[in-house]
Coordinates of C-alpha atoms in Angstrom, one line a residue:
M1 CA 153.5 52.1 -48.8
N2 CA 150.4 50.2 -47.7
R3 CA 147.8 49.2 -50.2
R4 CA 144.0 49.7 -50.0
L5 CA 144.4 53.0 -48.1
L6 CA 141.3 54.4 -49.8
P7 CA 137.8 52.8 -49.4
M8 CA 136.2 51.2 -52.4
I9 CA 133.4 53.1 -54.0
A10 CA 129.8 52.3 -53.1
L11 CA 127.3 51.8 -55.9
S12 CA 125.2 54.6 -54.7
A13 CA 128.1 57.0 -54.7
V14 CA 129.0 56.0 -58.3
A15 CA 125.5 56.6 -59.4
A16 CA 125.6 60.0 -57.8
L17 CA 128.8 60.8 -59.6
A18 CA 127.3 59.7 -62.9
L19 CA 124.4 62.1 -62.4
A20 CA 126.7 64.9 -61.4
G21 CA 128.8 64.3 -64.5
C22 CA 125.8 64.3 -66.8
A23 CA 124.6 67.7 -65.4
G24 CA 128.0 69.2 -64.9
T25 CA 131.1 70.0 -66.9
G26 CA 130.4 67.4 -69.6
T27 CA 134.1 66.6 -70.0
T28 CA 133.3 63.2 -71.5
E29 CA 131.4 63.5 -74.7
P30 CA 130.4 60.9 -77.3
S31 CA 133.0 60.7 -80.1
G32 CA 130.4 61.0 -82.8
D33 CA 132.8 59.3 -85.2
G34 CA 131.2 55.9 -85.3
K35 CA 134.1 54.1 -83.8
V36 CA 133.8 51.3 -81.3
Q37 CA 134.1 52.7 -77.8
V38 CA 136.5 50.7 -75.6
V39 CA 137.1 51.2 -71.9
A40 CA 140.0 49.4 -70.2
S41 CA 140.6 49.3 -66.5
T42 CA 144.3 50.0 -66.9
D43 CA 146.6 51.3 -69.7
V44 CA 148.1 47.8 -70.0
Y45 CA 144.8 46.5 -71.5
G46 CA 144.1 49.8 -73.2
Q47 CA 147.4 49.6 -75.2
I48 CA 146.7 46.1 -76.2
A49 CA 143.3 47.1 -77.5
E50 CA 144.7 50.0 -79.4
Q51 CA 147.2 47.7 -81.1
I52 CA 144.5 45.4 -82.2
G53 CA 141.8 47.9 -83.0
G54 CA 143.9 50.6 -84.5
D55 CA 142.1 53.6 -85.9
A56 CA 138.7 51.9 -85.9
I57 CA 138.3 52.2 -82.1
D58 CA 138.5 54.8 -79.4
V59 CA 140.1 53.6 -76.1
T60 CA 139.7 55.1 -72.7
S61 CA 142.0 53.7 -70.0
I62 CA 140.8 54.4 -66.5
I63 CA 144.1 53.9 -64.6
T64 CA 147.1 55.4 -66.4
S65 CA 149.5 56.3 -63.6
A66 CA 151.8 54.4 -61.3
S67 CA 150.4 56.5 -58.4
Q68 CA 146.9 55.0 -58.9
D69 CA 146.4 51.7 -57.1
P70 CA 143.6 49.6 -58.7
H71 CA 142.9 47.8 -55.4
S72 CA 141.8 51.1 -53.7
F73 CA 140.9 53.2 -56.8
E74 CA 137.9 55.6 -56.5
A75 CA 136.1 56.1 -59.8
T76 CA 135.0 59.5 -61.0
A77 CA 131.9 60.8 -62.8
Q78 CA 134.0 60.8 -65.9
D79 CA 134.9 57.1 -65.5
Q80 CA 131.2 56.3 -64.9
L81 CA 130.2 58.1 -68.1
A82 CA 132.9 56.4 -70.1
V83 CA 131.7 53.0 -68.9
S84 CA 128.1 53.8 -69.6
R85 CA 129.0 54.7 -73.2
A86 CA 131.3 51.8 -73.8
D87 CA 130.7 49.1 -76.4
L88 CA 133.5 46.9 -75.0
I89 CA 135.0 46.9 -71.5
I90 CA 138.3 45.1 -70.7
E91 CA 139.1 44.4 -67.1
N92 CA 141.7 42.3 -65.3
G93 CA 139.3 40.6 -62.9
G94 CA 140.2 38.3 -60.1
G95 CA 139.6 41.0 -57.5
Y96 CA 142.3 43.3 -59.0
D97 CA 140.1 46.0 -60.4
S98 CA 136.7 45.5 -58.8
F99 CA 135.8 49.1 -59.3
V100 CA 135.0 48.1 -62.9
D101 CA 132.3 45.7 -61.7
S102 CA 130.8 48.5 -59.6
L103 CA 130.8 50.9 -62.6
V104 CA 129.2 48.3 -64.8
E105 CA 126.5 47.5 -62.3
A106 CA 125.8 51.1 -61.5
S107 CA 125.5 52.1 -65.2
K108 CA 123.5 49.0 -66.1
S109 CA 125.9 48.7 -69.0
S110 CA 125.1 46.3 -71.8
A111 CA 128.7 46.5 -73.2
H112 CA 130.6 43.3 -74.0
V113 CA 133.0 42.6 -71.1
I114 CA 136.4 40.8 -71.4
T115 CA 137.8 39.6 -68.1
A116 CA 141.5 38.8 -68.6
A117 CA 141.8 36.6 -65.5
E118 CA 139.3 34.1 -66.9
Y119 CA 141.8 33.3 -69.7
S120 CA 144.5 32.3 -67.2
H121 CA 145.3 28.6 -66.9
D122 CA 145.2 29.2 -63.1
W123 CA 141.7 30.6 -63.1
P124 CA 139.7 28.3 -60.7
E125 CA 137.2 27.3 -63.3
N126 CA 140.0 26.5 -65.9
E127 CA 142.1 24.2 -63.7
G128 CA 142.8 20.9 -65.3
H129 CA 141.6 22.0 -68.7
S130 CA 143.7 22.2 -71.8
D131 CA 144.1 25.5 -73.8
E132 CA 143.2 23.7 -77.0
G133 CA 139.8 24.7 -78.4
D134 CA 139.3 27.4 -75.7
D135 CA 139.2 30.4 -78.1
H136 CA 135.6 30.0 -79.1
D137 CA 134.5 29.2 -75.6
H138 CA 136.3 32.3 -74.2
A139 CA 134.9 34.6 -76.8
E140 CA 131.4 33.4 -76.1
E141 CA 131.9 33.8 -72.4
S142 CA 133.2 37.3 -72.7
A143 CA 130.4 38.3 -75.0
H144 CA 128.0 37.5 -72.2
A145 CA 130.2 38.5 -69.3
E146 CA 127.9 41.3 -68.2
D147 CA 125.5 38.7 -67.0
D148 CA 128.3 36.8 -65.3
H149 CA 129.2 39.9 -63.2
A150 CA 125.9 39.7 -61.4
A151 CA 126.0 36.0 -60.8
D152 CA 129.8 35.2 -60.5
E153 CA 130.5 34.1 -56.9
H154 CA 134.0 35.6 -57.3
A155 CA 132.8 39.1 -58.2
G156 CA 133.5 41.7 -55.5
H157 CA 136.4 43.6 -54.0
D158 CA 138.4 40.7 -52.5
H159 CA 141.1 38.6 -54.0
I160 CA 140.3 35.0 -54.9
E161 CA 142.2 32.9 -52.4
G162 CA 145.2 31.1 -54.0
F163 CA 144.8 33.0 -57.3
N164 CA 147.5 35.4 -58.6
E165 CA 145.5 38.1 -60.3
H166 CA 148.5 39.7 -62.1
V167 CA 147.8 37.8 -65.3
W168 CA 149.2 40.4 -67.6
Y169 CA 152.6 39.1 -66.7
D170 CA 151.7 35.8 -68.3
P171 CA 152.2 36.3 -72.1
H172 CA 150.3 33.1 -72.9
T173 CA 147.2 34.4 -71.1
I174 CA 147.5 37.8 -72.9
E175 CA 147.7 35.9 -76.2
H176 CA 144.2 34.6 -75.5
V177 CA 143.0 38.0 -74.3
A178 CA 144.2 39.5 -77.6
E179 CA 142.3 37.0 -79.6
A180 CA 139.2 37.6 -77.5
I181 CA 139.5 41.4 -78.2
A182 CA 139.8 40.8 -81.9
G183 CA 136.7 38.6 -81.8
E184 CA 134.6 41.1 -79.8
L185 CA 135.7 44.0 -82.0
S186 CA 134.8 41.9 -85.1
E187 CA 131.3 41.3 -83.7
L188 CA 130.8 45.0 -82.9
D189 CA 132.3 46.2 -86.2
P190 CA 132.2 43.4 -88.8
G191 CA 133.4 45.8 -91.6
N192 CA 136.8 46.0 -90.0
S193 CA 137.0 42.4 -88.9
A194 CA 139.8 41.6 -91.3
T195 CA 141.9 44.4 -89.8
F196 CA 141.2 43.3 -86.3
E197 CA 142.2 39.7 -87.0
A198 CA 145.3 40.7 -88.9
N199 CA 146.4 43.0 -86.0
A200 CA 145.7 40.2 -83.5
A201 CA 147.8 37.8 -85.5
D202 CA 150.7 40.2 -85.6
F203 CA 150.4 40.7 -81.8
V204 CA 150.3 37.0 -81.2
A205 CA 153.5 36.6 -83.3
Q206 CA 155.2 39.2 -81.0
I207 CA 153.9 37.2 -78.0
E208 CA 155.7 34.2 -79.4
G209 CA 158.8 36.2 -79.5
L210 CA 158.5 36.9 -75.8
E211 CA 158.0 33.2 -75.1
A212 CA 161.1 32.4 -77.2
S213 CA 163.1 34.8 -75.0
L214 CA 161.7 33.2 -71.9
A215 CA 162.6 29.8 -73.2
Q216 CA 166.2 31.0 -73.6
I217 CA 166.3 31.9 -69.9
E218 CA 164.9 28.5 -69.0
A219 CA 167.5 26.7 -71.1
S220 CA 170.3 28.4 -69.3
D221 CA 169.0 29.1 -65.8
A222 CA 166.1 26.7 -65.1
G223 CA 165.5 26.4 -61.3
A224 CA 167.3 29.6 -60.4
G225 CA 165.8 31.0 -57.2
V226 CA 164.0 34.3 -57.1
F227 CA 162.5 36.3 -54.2
V228 CA 159.5 38.6 -55.0
T229 CA 158.2 41.2 -52.5
E230 CA 154.8 40.8 -54.1
P231 CA 153.5 38.1 -56.5
V232 CA 153.3 40.6 -59.4
P233 CA 156.0 39.1 -61.7
V234 CA 155.5 35.4 -60.7
Y235 CA 153.8 34.4 -64.0
L236 CA 156.8 35.8 -65.9
T237 CA 159.4 34.2 -63.7
T238 CA 157.6 30.9 -63.8
A239 CA 157.4 31.0 -67.6
A240 CA 161.2 31.5 -67.5
G241 CA 161.7 28.4 -65.5
L242 CA 162.7 30.2 -62.3
D243 CA 161.8 29.0 -58.8
N244 CA 159.9 31.4 -56.5
L245 CA 161.4 30.9 -53.1
T246 CA 159.4 33.6 -51.4
P247 CA 157.6 32.6 -48.2
E248 CA 153.9 32.9 -49.2
A249 CA 153.1 34.8 -45.9
F250 CA 155.7 37.5 -46.9
S251 CA 154.3 38.4 -50.3
E252 CA 150.7 38.1 -49.2
A253 CA 151.2 40.4 -46.3
V254 CA 152.9 43.0 -48.5
E255 CA 150.2 42.8 -51.1
E256 CA 147.5 43.2 -48.5
G257 CA 149.2 46.2 -46.9
Q258 CA 149.8 44.3 -43.7
D259 CA 152.8 43.9 -41.5
V260 CA 155.0 40.9 -42.3
P261 CA 155.0 38.6 -39.3
P262 CA 158.4 38.8 -37.5
A263 CA 159.0 35.0 -38.0
T264 CA 158.3 35.3 -41.7
L265 CA 160.6 38.3 -42.0
L266 CA 163.4 36.4 -40.3
E267 CA 162.8 33.4 -42.5
S268 CA 163.0 35.7 -45.6
L269 CA 166.2 37.3 -44.4
N270 CA 167.8 33.9 -43.7
L271 CA 166.7 32.7 -47.1
I272 CA 168.5 35.7 -48.8
E273 CA 171.6 35.2 -46.6
S274 CA 171.7 31.5 -47.5
G275 CA 172.7 32.2 -51.1
S276 CA 169.9 30.3 -52.7
V277 CA 168.3 33.5 -54.1
R278 CA 169.7 34.7 -57.4
I279 CA 167.4 37.7 -58.0
L280 CA 165.1 39.8 -55.9
I281 CA 162.2 41.5 -57.6
A282 CA 160.3 44.4 -56.0
N283 CA 157.1 46.1 -57.0
A284 CA 158.2 49.5 -58.2
Q285 CA 154.8 51.0 -57.1
T286 CA 154.6 49.8 -53.5
G287 CA 156.9 49.2 -50.6
G288 CA 157.3 49.3 -46.8
A289 CA 159.7 48.7 -44.0
E290 CA 159.9 44.9 -44.6
T291 CA 160.5 45.2 -48.3
T292 CA 163.2 47.7 -47.6
Q293 CA 164.9 45.2 -45.2
V294 CA 164.9 42.4 -47.7
I295 CA 166.1 44.7 -50.5
D296 CA 168.9 45.9 -48.3
A297 CA 169.8 42.4 -47.4
A298 CA 169.9 41.3 -51.0
T299 CA 172.1 44.3 -51.9
A300 CA 174.5 43.6 -49.1
K301 CA 174.7 40.0 -50.4
G302 CA 175.4 41.1 -54.0
I303 CA 172.1 39.8 -55.2
P304 CA 170.7 41.8 -58.2
V305 CA 167.5 43.8 -57.3
L306 CA 165.0 44.4 -60.1
E307 CA 161.8 46.5 -60.0
F308 CA 158.7 45.6 -62.0
S309 CA 155.6 47.8 -62.2
E310 CA 151.9 47.2 -62.5
T311 CA 151.1 49.9 -65.0
L312 CA 152.6 50.6 -68.5
P313 CA 155.7 52.7 -68.3
E314 CA 155.6 55.9 -70.4
G315 CA 156.4 55.4 -74.0
Q316 CA 156.2 51.6 -73.9
T317 CA 153.9 49.1 -75.6
Y318 CA 152.9 45.9 -73.8
I319 CA 155.3 43.9 -76.0
S320 CA 158.3 46.3 -75.5
W321 CA 157.6 46.4 -71.8
M322 CA 157.6 42.7 -71.3
Q323 CA 160.6 42.3 -73.5
Q324 CA 162.4 44.8 -71.3
N325 CA 161.5 42.9 -68.2
I326 CA 162.7 39.6 -69.7
E327 CA 166.0 41.2 -70.7
A328 CA 166.3 42.5 -67.2
L329 CA 165.9 39.0 -65.8
S330 CA 168.4 37.6 -68.3
G331 CA 170.9 40.3 -67.6
A332 CA 170.6 39.8 -63.8
L333 CA 171.1 36.1 -64.1
A334 CA 174.1 36.5 -66.4
G335 CA 175.6 39.0 -64.0

């Protein structure tokens, strides 16, 4: 299906929703339990926050269903109220979930904001910089991110050209995000800082397990060619040492909900027919005629076809989900 079928919300509309919510059903009420209130743009970040914050926080994830597309998501009055009451907001950034920026601006929220994309090694402002010593700088940046939203030239509804915003598929980036969450929670609730730091350390240890699994794939199959219908899993396949052979014009067109140019489609089909593609990975939540054609071509060629999603599958944690994806890669290559 095409993406961005729904218009992005206008700030005035959000404000109206907020007023309606305050005077209406009142379905979102303050917890009254003294816990840190956390709002995450998607359940991916919500689950990570829950793992680090434990019982000391209340988490509201705005997008929790595979049928909800962050690119075209329309916020509700309940979402606006949740943001207005949040102590900490976690967004992906990079143009992926711009509705969060609209909600923050409309509510004039003073919440701390963590933008995951800013922790990516590929983030434009981070290019050429080492990860070493970044933790303090990132924590300080995220603590003042509400100011950055108004000034950041990248804020808005559009993708940043050349940047793959699907950063949750990069375990190393998520390691930094987890540490930032622990730091922000410790600032908001110093009494539970030891718990937050311990939970974050445990989470990071599990991330290291994911990276070890990726290293095993790289050791056995480095350079194996993959074709992705969208750039969703590219961080993960790159970390596994695999080579993305997809024509950029193909994955960009699919992601933007546009028709793939005929010449690009032909190039893609010829690439699959050539035998250089070992795995094809499709986005489980989107599709179209061109993606069906390349999937059919891969199937006819005996190439394994995997599906990766953008939201957290039911019953999974971030760690178990990524481990499942890594095992799927390993199994497909072995097969």
